[in-house]
Amino acid sequence: MAAAYEISCRGNGQILRGEGRGGIVSLSLNRRFAGGSTYEIRLHPNYFGGDTFNISAYSSNQRRYGRWTAEEISRNQIVLIFEQERSPYVVVSYVLNCG
């Protein structure tokens, strides 16, 4: 069994819909293998209060402020799509490099 360790991921996202459409925003998080095809995502404290949740490829995770959907491109790159459901409504697609 592989040891559990965290990998830092950073990247930018483009606002696809909603307020600020077309704008670029950044995101920083730590990703830790949680077993199976699941990762624990721990957002940087500057983003959504450092929220933590589990997510696996092609799955969604509903939070009080919105929904996250993940897709792992490679071991070192993930795509996260965030849909903020409260005002202001936005959809952001992030490409994060990990390692």
PDB file of N, CA and C in Angstrom:
ATOM      1  N   MET A   1       0.838  -1.179   0.000  1.00  0.00           N
ATOM      2  CA  MET A   1       0.000   0.000   0.000  1.00  0.00           C
ATOM      3  C   MET A   1       0.883   1.242   0.000  1.00  0.00           C
ATOM      4  N   ALA A   2       0.596   2.168  -0.886  1.00  0.00           N
ATOM      5  CA  ALA A   2       1.387   3.392  -0.999  1.00  0.00           C
ATOM      6  C   ALA A   2       1.131   4.307   0.188  1.00  0.00           C
ATOM      7  N   ALA A   3       2.173   5.007   0.573  1.00  0.00           N
ATOM      8  CA  ALA A   3       2.047   5.957   1.671  1.00  0.00           C
ATOM      9  C   ALA A   3       1.211   7.154   1.213  1.00  0.00           C
ATOM     10  N   ALA A   4       0.406   7.665   2.125  1.00  0.00           N
ATOM     11  CA  ALA A   4      -0.426   8.820   1.810  1.00  0.00           C
ATOM     12  C   ALA A   4       0.415  10.082   1.955  1.00  0.00           C
ATOM     13  N   TYR A   5       0.474  10.873   0.916  1.00  0.00           N
ATOM     14  CA  TYR A   5       1.186  12.134   0.980  1.00  0.00           C
ATOM     15  C   TYR A   5       0.424  13.166   0.169  1.00  0.00           C
ATOM     16  N   GLU A   6       0.656  14.412   0.530  1.00  0.00           N
ATOM     17  CA  GLU A   6      -0.037  15.500  -0.147  1.00  0.00           C
ATOM     18  C   GLU A   6       0.815  16.054  -1.270  1.00  0.00           C
ATOM     19  N   ILE A   7       0.140  16.433  -2.326  1.00  0.00           N
ATOM     20  CA  ILE A   7       0.780  17.074  -3.465  1.00  0.00           C
ATOM     21  C   ILE A   7       0.126  18.438  -3.626  1.00  0.00           C
ATOM     22  N   SER A   8       0.932  19.467  -3.754  1.00  0.00           N
ATOM     23  CA  SER A   8       0.405  20.808  -3.990  1.00  0.00           C
ATOM     24  C   SER A   8       0.043  20.965  -5.453  1.00  0.00           C
ATOM     25  N   CYS A   9      -1.083  21.607  -5.681  1.00  0.00           N
ATOM     26  CA  CYS A   9      -1.557  21.874  -7.040  1.00  0.00           C
ATOM     27  C   CYS A   9      -1.890  23.361  -7.142  1.00  0.00           C
ATOM     28  N   ARG A  10      -1.466  23.950  -8.227  1.00  0.00           N
ATOM     29  CA  ARG A  10      -1.743  25.360  -8.479  1.00  0.00           C
ATOM     30  C   ARG A  10      -2.089  25.548  -9.938  1.00  0.00           C
ATOM     31  N   GLY A  11      -2.900  26.552 -10.187  1.00  0.00           N
ATOM     32  CA  GLY A  11      -3.215  26.852 -11.574  1.00  0.00           C
ATOM     33  C   GLY A  11      -4.210  27.972 -11.695  1.00  0.00           C
ATOM     34  N   ASN A  12      -4.598  28.211 -12.918  1.00  0.00           N
ATOM     35  CA  ASN A  12      -5.543  29.274 -13.222  1.00  0.00           C
ATOM     36  C   ASN A  12      -6.806  28.686 -13.815  1.00  0.00           C
ATOM     37  N   GLY A  13      -7.855  29.467 -13.726  1.00  0.00           N
ATOM     38  CA  GLY A  13      -9.122  29.069 -14.302  1.00  0.00           C
ATOM     39  C   GLY A  13      -9.720  30.211 -15.086  1.00  0.00           C
ATOM     40  N   GLN A  14     -10.547  29.860 -16.035  1.00  0.00           N
ATOM     41  CA  GLN A  14     -11.252  30.869 -16.807  1.00  0.00           C
ATOM     42  C   GLN A  14     -12.715  30.841 -16.419  1.00  0.00           C
ATOM     43  N   ILE A  15     -13.271  32.026 -16.211  1.00  0.00           N
ATOM     44  CA  ILE A  15     -14.690  32.146 -15.890  1.00  0.00           C
ATOM     45  C   ILE A  15     -15.467  31.926 -17.180  1.00  0.00           C
ATOM     46  N   LEU A  16     -16.208  30.817 -17.219  1.00  0.00           N
ATOM     47  CA  LEU A  16     -16.929  30.434 -18.435  1.00  0.00           C
ATOM     48  C   LEU A  16     -18.304  31.063 -18.529  1.00  0.00           C
ATOM     49  N   ARG A  17     -18.971  31.223 -17.376  1.00  0.00           N
ATOM     50  CA  ARG A  17     -20.320  31.796 -17.341  1.00  0.00           C
ATOM     51  C   ARG A  17     -20.460  32.667 -16.103  1.00  0.00           C
ATOM     52  N   GLY A  18     -21.338  33.627 -16.190  1.00  0.00           N
ATOM     53  CA  GLY A  18     -21.666  34.449 -15.031  1.00  0.00           C
ATOM     54  C   GLY A  18     -20.836  35.714 -14.939  1.00  0.00           C
ATOM     55  N   GLU A  19     -20.864  36.306 -13.754  1.00  0.00           N
ATOM     56  CA  GLU A  19     -20.179  37.570 -13.506  1.00  0.00           C
ATOM     57  C   GLU A  19     -18.680  37.431 -13.766  1.00  0.00           C
ATOM     58  N   GLY A  20     -18.135  38.357 -14.522  1.00  0.00           N
ATOM     59  CA  GLY A  20     -16.705  38.328 -14.828  1.00  0.00           C
ATOM     60  C   GLY A  20     -16.345  37.380 -15.953  1.00  0.00           C
ATOM     61  N   ARG A  21     -17.321  36.970 -16.742  1.00  0.00           N
ATOM     62  CA  ARG A  21     -17.098  36.003 -17.822  1.00  0.00           C
ATOM     63  C   ARG A  21     -15.868  36.368 -18.651  1.00  0.00           C
ATOM     64  N   GLY A  22     -15.019  35.365 -18.900  1.00  0.00           N
ATOM     65  CA  GLY A  22     -13.796  35.571 -19.668  1.00  0.00           C
ATOM     66  C   GLY A  22     -12.601  35.901 -18.802  1.00  0.00           C
ATOM     67  N   GLY A  23     -12.841  36.237 -17.550  1.00  0.00           N
ATOM     68  CA  GLY A  23     -11.750  36.579 -16.645  1.00  0.00           C
ATOM     69  C   GLY A  23     -10.948  35.353 -16.217  1.00  0.00           C
ATOM     70  N   ILE A  24      -9.762  35.601 -15.701  1.00  0.00           N
ATOM     71  CA  ILE A  24      -8.869  34.542 -15.234  1.00  0.00           C
ATOM     72  C   ILE A  24      -8.746  34.652 -13.712  1.00  0.00           C
ATOM     73  N   VAL A  25      -8.868  33.521 -13.036  1.00  0.00           N
ATOM     74  CA  VAL A  25      -8.735  33.468 -11.583  1.00  0.00           C
ATOM     75  C   VAL A  25      -7.800  32.313 -11.221  1.00  0.00           C
ATOM     76  N   SER A  26      -7.187  32.390 -10.038  1.00  0.00           N
ATOM     77  CA  SER A  26      -6.246  31.347  -9.632  1.00  0.00           C
ATOM     78  C   SER A  26      -6.844  30.463  -8.548  1.00  0.00           C
ATOM     79  N   LEU A  27      -6.231  29.296  -8.348  1.00  0.00           N
ATOM     80  CA  LEU A  27      -6.648  28.361  -7.315  1.00  0.00           C
ATOM     81  C   LEU A  27      -5.425  27.600  -6.842  1.00  0.00           C
ATOM     82  N   SER A  28      -5.371  27.353  -5.550  1.00  0.00           N
ATOM     83  CA  SER A  28      -4.290  26.575  -4.948  1.00  0.00           C
ATOM     84  C   SER A  28      -4.902  25.574  -3.990  1.00  0.00           C
ATOM     85  N   LEU A  29      -4.425  24.319  -4.050  1.00  0.00           N
ATOM     86  CA  LEU A  29      -4.957  23.286  -3.171  1.00  0.00           C
ATOM     87  C   LEU A  29      -3.911  22.204  -2.947  1.00  0.00           C
ATOM     88  N   ASN A  30      -4.185  21.333  -1.993  1.00  0.00           N
ATOM     89  CA  ASN A  30      -3.388  20.135  -1.776  1.00  0.00           C
ATOM     90  C   ASN A  30      -4.265  18.940  -2.083  1.00  0.00           C
ATOM     91  N   ARG A  31      -3.675  17.955  -2.733  1.00  0.00           N
ATOM     92  CA  ARG A  31      -4.385  16.741  -3.115  1.00  0.00           C
ATOM     93  C   ARG A  31      -3.700  15.561  -2.435  1.00  0.00           C
ATOM     94  N   ARG A  32      -4.491  14.681  -1.826  1.00  0.00           N
ATOM     95  CA  ARG A  32      -3.955  13.506  -1.139  1.00  0.00           C
ATOM     96  C   ARG A  32      -4.752  12.287  -1.577  1.00  0.00           C
ATOM     97  N   PHE A  33      -4.046  11.218  -1.939  1.00  0.00           N
ATOM     98  CA  PHE A  33      -4.700   9.974  -2.327  1.00  0.00           C
ATOM     99  C   PHE A  33      -5.455   9.432  -1.126  1.00  0.00           C
ATOM    100  N   ALA A  34      -6.737   9.107  -1.316  1.00  0.00           N
ATOM    101  CA  ALA A  34      -7.571   8.650  -0.203  1.00  0.00           C
ATOM    102  C   ALA A  34      -8.000   7.195  -0.358  1.00  0.00           C
ATOM    103  N   GLY A  35      -7.533   6.524  -1.412  1.00  0.00           N
ATOM    104  CA  GLY A  35      -7.897   5.121  -1.630  1.00  0.00           C
ATOM    105  C   GLY A  35      -8.771   4.965  -2.848  1.00  0.00           C
ATOM    106  N   GLY A  36      -8.651   3.809  -3.507  1.00  0.00           N
ATOM    107  CA  GLY A  36      -9.417   3.585  -4.722  1.00  0.00           C
ATOM    108  C   GLY A  36      -9.042   4.620  -5.762  1.00  0.00           C
ATOM    109  N   SER A  37     -10.019   5.302  -6.302  1.00  0.00           N
ATOM    110  CA  SER A  37      -9.756   6.383  -7.264  1.00  0.00           C
ATOM    111  C   SER A  37     -10.135   7.732  -6.661  1.00  0.00           C
ATOM    112  N   THR A  38     -10.114   7.812  -5.341  1.00  0.00           N
ATOM    113  CA  THR A  38     -10.574   9.010  -4.639  1.00  0.00           C
ATOM    114  C   THR A  38      -9.407   9.817  -4.091  1.00  0.00           C
ATOM    115  N   TYR A  39      -9.535  11.125  -4.196  1.00  0.00           N
ATOM    116  CA  TYR A  39      -8.557  12.050  -3.628  1.00  0.00           C
ATOM    117  C   TYR A  39      -9.244  12.961  -2.629  1.00  0.00           C
ATOM    118  N   GLU A  40      -8.506  13.303  -1.590  1.00  0.00           N
ATOM    119  CA  GLU A  40      -8.971  14.336  -0.671  1.00  0.00           C
ATOM    120  C   GLU A  40      -8.410  15.652  -1.185  1.00  0.00           C
ATOM    121  N   ILE A  41      -9.274  16.610  -1.357  1.00  0.00           N
ATOM    122  CA  ILE A  41      -8.898  17.948  -1.810  1.00  0.00           C
ATOM    123  C   ILE A  41      -8.961  18.883  -0.616  1.00  0.00           C
ATOM    124  N   ARG A  42      -7.865  19.580  -0.352  1.00  0.00           N
ATOM    125  CA  ARG A  42      -7.834  20.585   0.711  1.00  0.00           C
ATOM    126  C   ARG A  42      -7.473  21.905   0.063  1.00  0.00           C
ATOM    127  N   LEU A  43      -8.467  22.777  -0.035  1.00  0.00           N
ATOM    128  CA  LEU A  43      -8.246  24.082  -0.654  1.00  0.00           C
ATOM    129  C   LEU A  43      -7.348  24.935   0.220  1.00  0.00           C
ATOM    130  N   HIS A  44      -6.575  25.801  -0.404  1.00  0.00           N
ATOM    131  CA  HIS A  44      -5.749  26.762   0.328  1.00  0.00           C
ATOM    132  C   HIS A  44      -6.678  27.634   1.169  1.00  0.00           C
ATOM    133  N   PRO A  45      -6.254  28.049   2.369  1.00  0.00           N
ATOM    134  CA  PRO A  45      -7.130  28.851   3.243  1.00  0.00           C
ATOM    135  C   PRO A  45      -7.706  30.115   2.597  1.00  0.00           C
ATOM    136  N   ASN A  46      -7.046  30.646   1.580  1.00  0.00           N
ATOM    137  CA  ASN A  46      -7.567  31.835   0.901  1.00  0.00           C
ATOM    138  C   ASN A  46      -8.742  31.525  -0.015  1.00  0.00           C
ATOM    139  N   TYR A  47      -8.998  30.247  -0.270  1.00  0.00           N
ATOM    140  CA  TYR A  47     -10.078  29.848  -1.172  1.00  0.00           C
ATOM    141  C   TYR A  47     -11.136  29.083  -0.399  1.00  0.00           C
ATOM    142  N   PHE A  48     -12.307  29.671  -0.270  1.00  0.00           N
ATOM    143  CA  PHE A  48     -13.454  29.038   0.377  1.00  0.00           C
ATOM    144  C   PHE A  48     -13.112  28.539   1.780  1.00  0.00           C
ATOM    145  N   GLY A  49     -12.298  29.305   2.498  1.00  0.00           N
ATOM    146  CA  GLY A  49     -11.979  29.002   3.885  1.00  0.00           C
ATOM    147  C   GLY A  49     -11.154  27.746   4.089  1.00  0.00           C
ATOM    148  N   GLY A  50     -10.476  27.271   3.052  1.00  0.00           N
ATOM    149  CA  GLY A  50      -9.667  26.067   3.188  1.00  0.00           C
ATOM    150  C   GLY A  50     -10.502  24.801   3.274  1.00  0.00           C
ATOM    151  N   ASP A  51     -11.656  24.804   2.654  1.00  0.00           N
ATOM    152  CA  ASP A  51     -12.573  23.670   2.678  1.00  0.00           C
ATOM    153  C   ASP A  51     -11.866  22.382   2.251  1.00  0.00           C
ATOM    154  N   THR A  52     -12.304  21.247   2.787  1.00  0.00           N
ATOM    155  CA  THR A  52     -11.768  19.927   2.452  1.00  0.00           C
ATOM    156  C   THR A  52     -12.911  19.016   2.028  1.00  0.00           C
ATOM    157  N   PHE A  53     -12.699  18.254   0.953  1.00  0.00           N
ATOM    158  CA  PHE A  53     -13.707  17.298   0.499  1.00  0.00           C
ATOM    159  C   PHE A  53     -13.032  16.211  -0.317  1.00  0.00           C
ATOM    160  N   ASN A  54     -13.708  15.086  -0.483  1.00  0.00           N
ATOM    161  CA  ASN A  54     -13.216  13.987  -1.309  1.00  0.00           C
ATOM    162  C   ASN A  54     -13.857  14.052  -2.681  1.00  0.00           C
ATOM    163  N   ILE A  55     -13.063  13.677  -3.683  1.00  0.00           N
ATOM    164  CA  ILE A  55     -13.581  13.684  -5.044  1.00  0.00           C
ATOM    165  C   ILE A  55     -12.818  12.643  -5.851  1.00  0.00           C
ATOM    166  N   SER A  56     -13.490  12.047  -6.809  1.00  0.00           N
ATOM    167  CA  SER A  56     -12.832  11.110  -7.714  1.00  0.00           C
ATOM    168  C   SER A  56     -13.091  11.565  -9.140  1.00  0.00           C
ATOM    169  N   ALA A  57     -12.328  11.007 -10.059  1.00  0.00           N
ATOM    170  CA  ALA A  57     -12.439  11.434 -11.452  1.00  0.00           C
ATOM    171  C   ALA A  57     -13.876  11.311 -11.948  1.00  0.00           C
ATOM    172  N   TYR A  58     -14.307  12.319 -12.677  1.00  0.00           N
ATOM    173  CA  TYR A  58     -15.635  12.387 -13.280  1.00  0.00           C
ATOM    174  C   TYR A  58     -16.760  12.410 -12.254  1.00  0.00           C
ATOM    175  N   SER A  59     -16.451  12.773 -11.022  1.00  0.00           N
ATOM    176  CA  SER A  59     -17.500  12.863 -10.005  1.00  0.00           C
ATOM    177  C   SER A  59     -17.715  14.319  -9.629  1.00  0.00           C
ATOM    178  N   SER A  60     -18.795  14.558  -8.922  1.00  0.00           N
ATOM    179  CA  SER A  60     -19.083  15.896  -8.415  1.00  0.00           C
ATOM    180  C   SER A  60     -19.200  15.846  -6.907  1.00  0.00           C
ATOM    181  N   ASN A  61     -18.917  16.962  -6.278  1.00  0.00           N
ATOM    182  CA  ASN A  61     -19.077  17.075  -4.844  1.00  0.00           C
ATOM    183  C   ASN A  61     -19.813  18.367  -4.557  1.00  0.00           C
ATOM    184  N   GLN A  62     -20.970  18.257  -3.942  1.00  0.00           N
ATOM    185  CA  GLN A  62     -21.813  19.411  -3.622  1.00  0.00           C
ATOM    186  C   GLN A  62     -21.378  20.014  -2.294  1.00  0.00           C
ATOM    187  N   ARG A  63     -21.164  21.308  -2.279  1.00  0.00           N
ATOM    188  CA  ARG A  63     -20.806  22.049  -1.074  1.00  0.00           C
ATOM    189  C   ARG A  63     -21.871  23.110  -0.838  1.00  0.00           C
ATOM    190  N   ARG A  64     -21.826  23.778   0.302  1.00  0.00           N
ATOM    191  CA  ARG A  64     -22.846  24.791   0.602  1.00  0.00           C
ATOM    192  C   ARG A  64     -22.748  25.993  -0.337  1.00  0.00           C
ATOM    193  N   TYR A  65     -21.598  26.229  -0.909  1.00  0.00           N
ATOM    194  CA  TYR A  65     -21.387  27.389  -1.776  1.00  0.00           C
ATOM    195  C   TYR A  65     -21.414  27.034  -3.258  1.00  0.00           C
ATOM    196  N   GLY A  66     -21.392  25.733  -3.604  1.00  0.00           N
ATOM    197  CA  GLY A  66     -21.418  25.358  -5.009  1.00  0.00           C
ATOM    198  C   GLY A  66     -21.022  23.908  -5.226  1.00  0.00           C
ATOM    199  N   ARG A  67     -20.721  23.573  -6.465  1.00  0.00           N
ATOM    200  CA  ARG A  67     -20.414  22.191  -6.845  1.00  0.00           C
ATOM    201  C   ARG A  67     -19.051  22.133  -7.542  1.00  0.00           C
ATOM    202  N   TRP A  68     -18.249  21.111  -7.173  1.00  0.00           N
ATOM    203  CA  TRP A  68     -16.960  20.842  -7.808  1.00  0.00           C
ATOM    204  C   TRP A  68     -17.071  19.570  -8.626  1.00  0.00           C
ATOM    205  N   THR A  69     -16.523  19.576  -9.828  1.00  0.00           N
ATOM    206  CA  THR A  69     -16.423  18.381 -10.658  1.00  0.00           C
ATOM    207  C   THR A  69     -14.962  18.222 -11.046  1.00  0.00           C
ATOM    208  N   ALA A  70     -14.446  16.980 -10.964  1.00  0.00           N
ATOM    209  CA  ALA A  70     -13.020  16.742 -11.207  1.00  0.00           C
ATOM    210  C   ALA A  70     -12.803  15.815 -12.386  1.00  0.00           C
ATOM    211  N   GLU A  71     -11.681  16.038 -13.066  1.00  0.00           N
ATOM    212  CA  GLU A  71     -11.213  15.110 -14.087  1.00  0.00           C
ATOM    213  C   GLU A  71      -9.692  15.092 -14.008  1.00  0.00           C
ATOM    214  N   GLU A  72      -9.127  13.915 -13.846  1.00  0.00           N
ATOM    215  CA  GLU A  72      -7.672  13.782 -13.785  1.00  0.00           C
ATOM    216  C   GLU A  72      -7.149  13.575 -15.201  1.00  0.00           C
ATOM    217  N   ILE A  73      -6.336  14.502 -15.683  1.00  0.00           N
ATOM    218  CA  ILE A  73      -5.759  14.408 -17.026  1.00  0.00           C
ATOM    219  C   ILE A  73      -4.555  13.476 -16.993  1.00  0.00           C
ATOM    220  N   SER A  74      -3.731  13.647 -15.978  1.00  0.00           N
ATOM    221  CA  SER A  74      -2.556  12.805 -15.755  1.00  0.00           C
ATOM    222  C   SER A  74      -2.259  12.842 -14.268  1.00  0.00           C
ATOM    223  N   ARG A  75      -1.232  12.143 -13.841  1.00  0.00           N
ATOM    224  CA  ARG A  75      -0.875  12.152 -12.421  1.00  0.00           C
ATOM    225  C   ARG A  75      -0.490  13.559 -11.949  1.00  0.00           C
ATOM    226  N   ASN A  76      -0.082  14.399 -12.874  1.00  0.00           N
ATOM    227  CA  ASN A  76       0.403  15.728 -12.515  1.00  0.00           C
ATOM    228  C   ASN A  76      -0.524  16.861 -12.918  1.00  0.00           C
ATOM    229  N   GLN A  77      -1.675  16.530 -13.475  1.00  0.00           N
ATOM    230  CA  GLN A  77      -2.561  17.600 -13.920  1.00  0.00           C
ATOM    231  C   GLN A  77      -4.017  17.183 -13.739  1.00  0.00           C
ATOM    232  N   ILE A  78      -4.795  18.083 -13.155  1.00  0.00           N
ATOM    233  CA  ILE A  78      -6.221  17.839 -12.976  1.00  0.00           C
ATOM    234  C   ILE A  78      -7.011  19.050 -13.463  1.00  0.00           C
ATOM    235  N   VAL A  79      -8.233  18.775 -13.854  1.00  0.00           N
ATOM    236  CA  VAL A  79      -9.172  19.833 -14.220  1.00  0.00           C
ATOM    237  C   VAL A  79     -10.272  19.827 -13.169  1.00  0.00           C
ATOM    238  N   LEU A  80     -10.557  20.982 -12.621  1.00  0.00           N
ATOM    239  CA  LEU A  80     -11.677  21.140 -11.691  1.00  0.00           C
ATOM    240  C   LEU A  80     -12.619  22.170 -12.286  1.00  0.00           C
ATOM    241  N   ILE A  81     -13.885  21.840 -12.301  1.00  0.00           N
ATOM    242  CA  ILE A  81     -14.907  22.799 -12.738  1.00  0.00           C
ATOM    243  C   ILE A  81     -15.724  23.159 -11.509  1.00  0.00           C
ATOM    244  N   PHE A  82     -15.827  24.444 -11.265  1.00  0.00           N
ATOM    245  CA  PHE A  82     -16.549  24.946 -10.105  1.00  0.00           C
ATOM    246  C   PHE A  82     -17.765  25.722 -10.567  1.00  0.00           C
ATOM    247  N   GLU A  83     -18.916  25.384 -10.003  1.00  0.00           N
ATOM    248  CA  GLU A  83     -20.148  26.119 -10.273  1.00  0.00           C
ATOM    249  C   GLU A  83     -20.648  26.700  -8.965  1.00  0.00           C
ATOM    250  N   GLN A  84     -20.537  28.016  -8.841  1.00  0.00           N
ATOM    251  CA  GLN A  84     -21.022  28.692  -7.633  1.00  0.00           C
ATOM    252  C   GLN A  84     -22.504  28.945  -7.809  1.00  0.00           C
ATOM    253  N   GLU A  85     -23.286  28.391  -6.904  1.00  0.00           N
ATOM    254  CA  GLU A  85     -24.731  28.430  -7.067  1.00  0.00           C
ATOM    255  C   GLU A  85     -25.401  29.606  -6.372  1.00  0.00           C
ATOM    256  N   ARG A  86     -24.661  30.312  -5.547  1.00  0.00           N
ATOM    257  CA  ARG A  86     -25.246  31.494  -4.916  1.00  0.00           C
ATOM    258  C   ARG A  86     -24.744  32.729  -5.660  1.00  0.00           C
ATOM    259  N   SER A  87     -25.306  33.859  -5.348  1.00  0.00           N
ATOM    260  CA  SER A  87     -24.951  35.092  -6.032  1.00  0.00           C
ATOM    261  C   SER A  87     -23.548  35.546  -5.634  1.00  0.00           C
ATOM    262  N   PRO A  88     -22.692  35.941  -6.557  1.00  0.00           N
ATOM    263  CA  PRO A  88     -22.924  35.956  -7.997  1.00  0.00           C
ATOM    264  C   PRO A  88     -22.687  34.568  -8.596  1.00  0.00           C
ATOM    265  N   TYR A  89     -23.561  34.158  -9.513  1.00  0.00           N
ATOM    266  CA  TYR A  89     -23.443  32.871 -10.177  1.00  0.00           C
ATOM    267  C   TYR A  89     -22.250  32.898 -11.127  1.00  0.00           C
ATOM    268  N   VAL A  90     -21.355  31.915 -11.020  1.00  0.00           N
ATOM    269  CA  VAL A  90     -20.234  31.776 -11.929  1.00  0.00           C
ATOM    270  C   VAL A  90     -19.936  30.298 -12.157  1.00  0.00           C
ATOM    271  N   VAL A  91     -19.342  30.014 -13.308  1.00  0.00           N
ATOM    272  CA  VAL A  91     -18.800  28.704 -13.614  1.00  0.00           C
ATOM    273  C   VAL A  91     -17.366  28.930 -14.033  1.00  0.00           C
ATOM    274  N   VAL A  92     -16.422  28.240 -13.345  1.00  0.00           N
ATOM    275  CA  VAL A  92     -15.000  28.407 -13.621  1.00  0.00           C
ATOM    276  C   VAL A  92     -14.394  27.050 -13.917  1.00  0.00           C
ATOM    277  N   SER A  93     -13.582  26.979 -14.962  1.00  0.00           N
ATOM    278  CA  SER A  93     -12.852  25.758 -15.303  1.00  0.00           C
ATOM    279  C   SER A  93     -11.370  25.996 -14.985  1.00  0.00           C
ATOM    280  N   TYR A  94     -10.828  25.220 -14.030  1.00  0.00           N
ATOM    281  CA  TYR A  94      -9.442  25.350 -13.623  1.00  0.00           C
ATOM    282  C   TYR A  94      -8.611  24.220 -14.204  1.00  0.00           C
ATOM    283  N   VAL A  95      -7.407  24.499 -14.645  1.00  0.00           N
ATOM    284  CA  VAL A  95      -6.412  23.486 -14.984  1.00  0.00           C
ATOM    285  C   VAL A  95      -5.288  23.662 -13.981  1.00  0.00           C
ATOM    286  N   LEU A  96      -5.057  22.624 -13.174  1.00  0.00           N
ATOM    287  CA  LEU A  96      -4.081  22.694 -12.088  1.00  0.00           C
ATOM    288  C   LEU A  96      -2.926  21.738 -12.339  1.00  0.00           C
ATOM    289  N   ASN A  97      -1.722  22.233 -12.152  1.00  0.00           N
ATOM    290  CA  ASN A  97      -0.516  21.418 -12.232  1.00  0.00           C
ATOM    291  C   ASN A  97      -0.114  21.003 -10.827  1.00  0.00           C
ATOM    292  N   CYS A  98       0.155  19.735 -10.644  1.00  0.00           N
ATOM    293  CA  CYS A  98       0.454  19.186  -9.319  1.00  0.00           C
ATOM    294  C   CYS A  98       1.884  18.631  -9.293  1.00  0.00           C
ATOM    295  N   GLY A  99       2.492  18.778  -8.127  1.00  0.00           N
ATOM    296  CA  GLY A  99       3.808  18.176  -7.960  1.00  0.00           C
ATOM    297  C   GLY A  99       4.839  19.118  -7.425  1.00  0.00           C
TER     298      GLY A  99
END
